[in-house]
Structures are given as structure tokens and as C-alpha cells.
C-alpha positions as semicolon CSV with decimal commas, in nm:
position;residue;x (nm);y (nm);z (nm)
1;X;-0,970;1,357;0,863
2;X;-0,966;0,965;0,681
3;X;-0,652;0,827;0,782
4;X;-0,464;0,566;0,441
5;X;-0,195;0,365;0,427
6;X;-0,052;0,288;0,099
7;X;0,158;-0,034;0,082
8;X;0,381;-0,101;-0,230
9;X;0,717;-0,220;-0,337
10;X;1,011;0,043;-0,306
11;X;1,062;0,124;-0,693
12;X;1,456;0,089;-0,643
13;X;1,433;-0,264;-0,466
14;X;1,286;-0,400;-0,763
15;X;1,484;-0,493;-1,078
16;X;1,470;-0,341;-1,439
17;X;1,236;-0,106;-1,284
18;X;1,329;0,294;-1,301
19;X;1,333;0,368;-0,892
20;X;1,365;0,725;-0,981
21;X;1,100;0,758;-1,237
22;X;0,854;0,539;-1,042
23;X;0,931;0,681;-0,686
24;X;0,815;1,036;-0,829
25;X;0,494;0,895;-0,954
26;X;0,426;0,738;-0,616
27;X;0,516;1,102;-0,428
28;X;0,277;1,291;-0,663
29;X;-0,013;1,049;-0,587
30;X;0,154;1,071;-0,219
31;X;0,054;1,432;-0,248
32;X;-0,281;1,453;-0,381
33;X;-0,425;1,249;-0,055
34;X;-0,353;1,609;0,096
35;X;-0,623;1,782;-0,213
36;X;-0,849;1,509;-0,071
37;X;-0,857;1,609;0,308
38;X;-0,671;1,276;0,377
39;X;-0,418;1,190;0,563
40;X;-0,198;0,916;0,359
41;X;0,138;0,807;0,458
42;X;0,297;0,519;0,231
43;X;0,547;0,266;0,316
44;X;0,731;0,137;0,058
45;X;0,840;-0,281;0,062
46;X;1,162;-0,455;-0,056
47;X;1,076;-0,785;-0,187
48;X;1,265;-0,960;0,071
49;X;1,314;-1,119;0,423
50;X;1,253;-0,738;0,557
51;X;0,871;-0,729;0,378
52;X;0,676;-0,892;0,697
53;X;0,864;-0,641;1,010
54;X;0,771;-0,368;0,774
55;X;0,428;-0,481;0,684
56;X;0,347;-0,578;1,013
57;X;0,490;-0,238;1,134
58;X;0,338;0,019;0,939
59;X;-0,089;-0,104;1,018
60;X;0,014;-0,102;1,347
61;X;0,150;0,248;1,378
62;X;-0,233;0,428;1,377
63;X;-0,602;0,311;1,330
64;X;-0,633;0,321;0,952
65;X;-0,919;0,347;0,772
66;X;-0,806;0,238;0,492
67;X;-0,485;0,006;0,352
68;X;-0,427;0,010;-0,029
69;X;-0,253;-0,260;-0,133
70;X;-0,042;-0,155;-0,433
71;X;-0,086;-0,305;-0,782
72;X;0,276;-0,396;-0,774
73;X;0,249;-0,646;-0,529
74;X;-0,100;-0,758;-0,607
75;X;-0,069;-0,832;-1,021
76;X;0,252;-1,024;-1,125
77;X;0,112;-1,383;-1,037
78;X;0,427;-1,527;-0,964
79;X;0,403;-1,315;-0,659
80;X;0,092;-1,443;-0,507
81;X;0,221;-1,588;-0,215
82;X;0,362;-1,296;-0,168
83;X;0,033;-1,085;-0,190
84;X;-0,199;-1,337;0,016
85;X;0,075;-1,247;0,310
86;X;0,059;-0,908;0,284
87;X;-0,282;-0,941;0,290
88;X;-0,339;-1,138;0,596
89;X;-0,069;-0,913;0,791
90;X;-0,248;-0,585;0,698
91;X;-0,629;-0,803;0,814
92;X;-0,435;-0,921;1,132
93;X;-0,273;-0,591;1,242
94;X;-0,531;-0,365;1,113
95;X;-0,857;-0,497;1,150
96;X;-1,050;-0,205;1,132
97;X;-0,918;-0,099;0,802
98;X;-1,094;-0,160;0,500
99;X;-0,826;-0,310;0,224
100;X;-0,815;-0,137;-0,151
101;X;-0,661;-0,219;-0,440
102;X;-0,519;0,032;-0,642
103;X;-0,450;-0,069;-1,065
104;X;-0,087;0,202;-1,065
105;X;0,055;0,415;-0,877
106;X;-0,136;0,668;-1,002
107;X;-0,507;0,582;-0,889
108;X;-0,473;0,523;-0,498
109;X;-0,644;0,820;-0,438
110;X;-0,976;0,684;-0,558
111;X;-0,916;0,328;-0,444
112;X;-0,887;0,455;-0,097
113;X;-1,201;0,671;-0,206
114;X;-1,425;0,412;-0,272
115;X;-1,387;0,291;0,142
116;X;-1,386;0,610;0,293
């Protein structure tokens, strides 16, 4: 079975946003990995100092095949320095894994899809 890790911001770490609301979007695509045949687990980041332990942390806890990189982390541009670190942690401590992109929480399925 195609092992995925899905990296994105932890909906009640980030402000304004509805944790709640968001967090149950990100279980239900969570769960249909599992109609796919595909393992998923997802670890969810706090924009803070604790974003590189867990980063680093979660590639490293199986061979992945793939890492999608949520779109929360990837699309607000003030946040690029931000992204191009997550990036280069997931390359350096999974470097097997292909890296995807997902556009919302709702389409990680078929980014991981398009690697497997």
C-alpha cells in the first residue's frame, strides 16, 4: 500500500481562521486516503519555533512515498521563507519521497495521486 504524508498548518494555530471548521475538512480528506488504498497520516504545523522538530520529525518516521505540502503553507507569499524550509526539511529527511502540492484541503488525495 502507497504510504503519504500530508503536511499543513494546524487550523487552530492560525489566526481568524475557524480551527474547528477547517480541522473537519482536513479529517474528511484524512479519510478518503483509506477509499484510495493509501496509507496517509497528516501532521499538522503551528507557525512557530516548534514548525522545524515537527517537520523534521514526521518524514523521518517511515519511507514515504509521497509528502504533500499543504496549500496553506505554500500560497500566502509572505510566508515563503517559511515554505522554501519546509521544503528543504521534507527533501533532506525524506529523500525518497516525491513532494505534492495540494490547492485546499480538500484535493490531497489527487495531489498525492499524481506521484504514486
Amino acid at each position: 500500500m502507497p504510504s503519504v504524508l500530508i503536511l499543513g498548518f494546524d487550523p487552530h494555530a492560525v489566526p481568524g481562521m475557524d480551527g474547528d471548521a477547517m480541522g473537519a475538512v482536513l479529517n474528511k480528506e484524512l479519510a478518503r486516503f483509506g477509499e484510495h488504498a493509501i496509507d496517509a497520516s497528516m501532521t499538522l504545523i503551528a507557525p512557530d519555533e516548534s514548525a522545524e522538530p515537527t517537520v523534521v520529525a514526521a518524514p523521518s518516521e517511515q519511507d514515504w512515498d509521497v509528502v504533500v505540502i499543504g496549500g496553506g503553507i505554500r500560497k500566502p507569499e509572505p510566508l515563503v521563507t517559511f515554505f522554501e524550509q519546509v521544503v528543504n526539511l521534507v527533501r533532506r529527511h525524506a529523500p525518497r519521497a516525491a513532494i505534492a502540492f495540494n490547492t485546499s484541503g480538500g484535493d490531497s488525495v489527487e495531489a498525492a495521486k499524481r506521484w504514486l
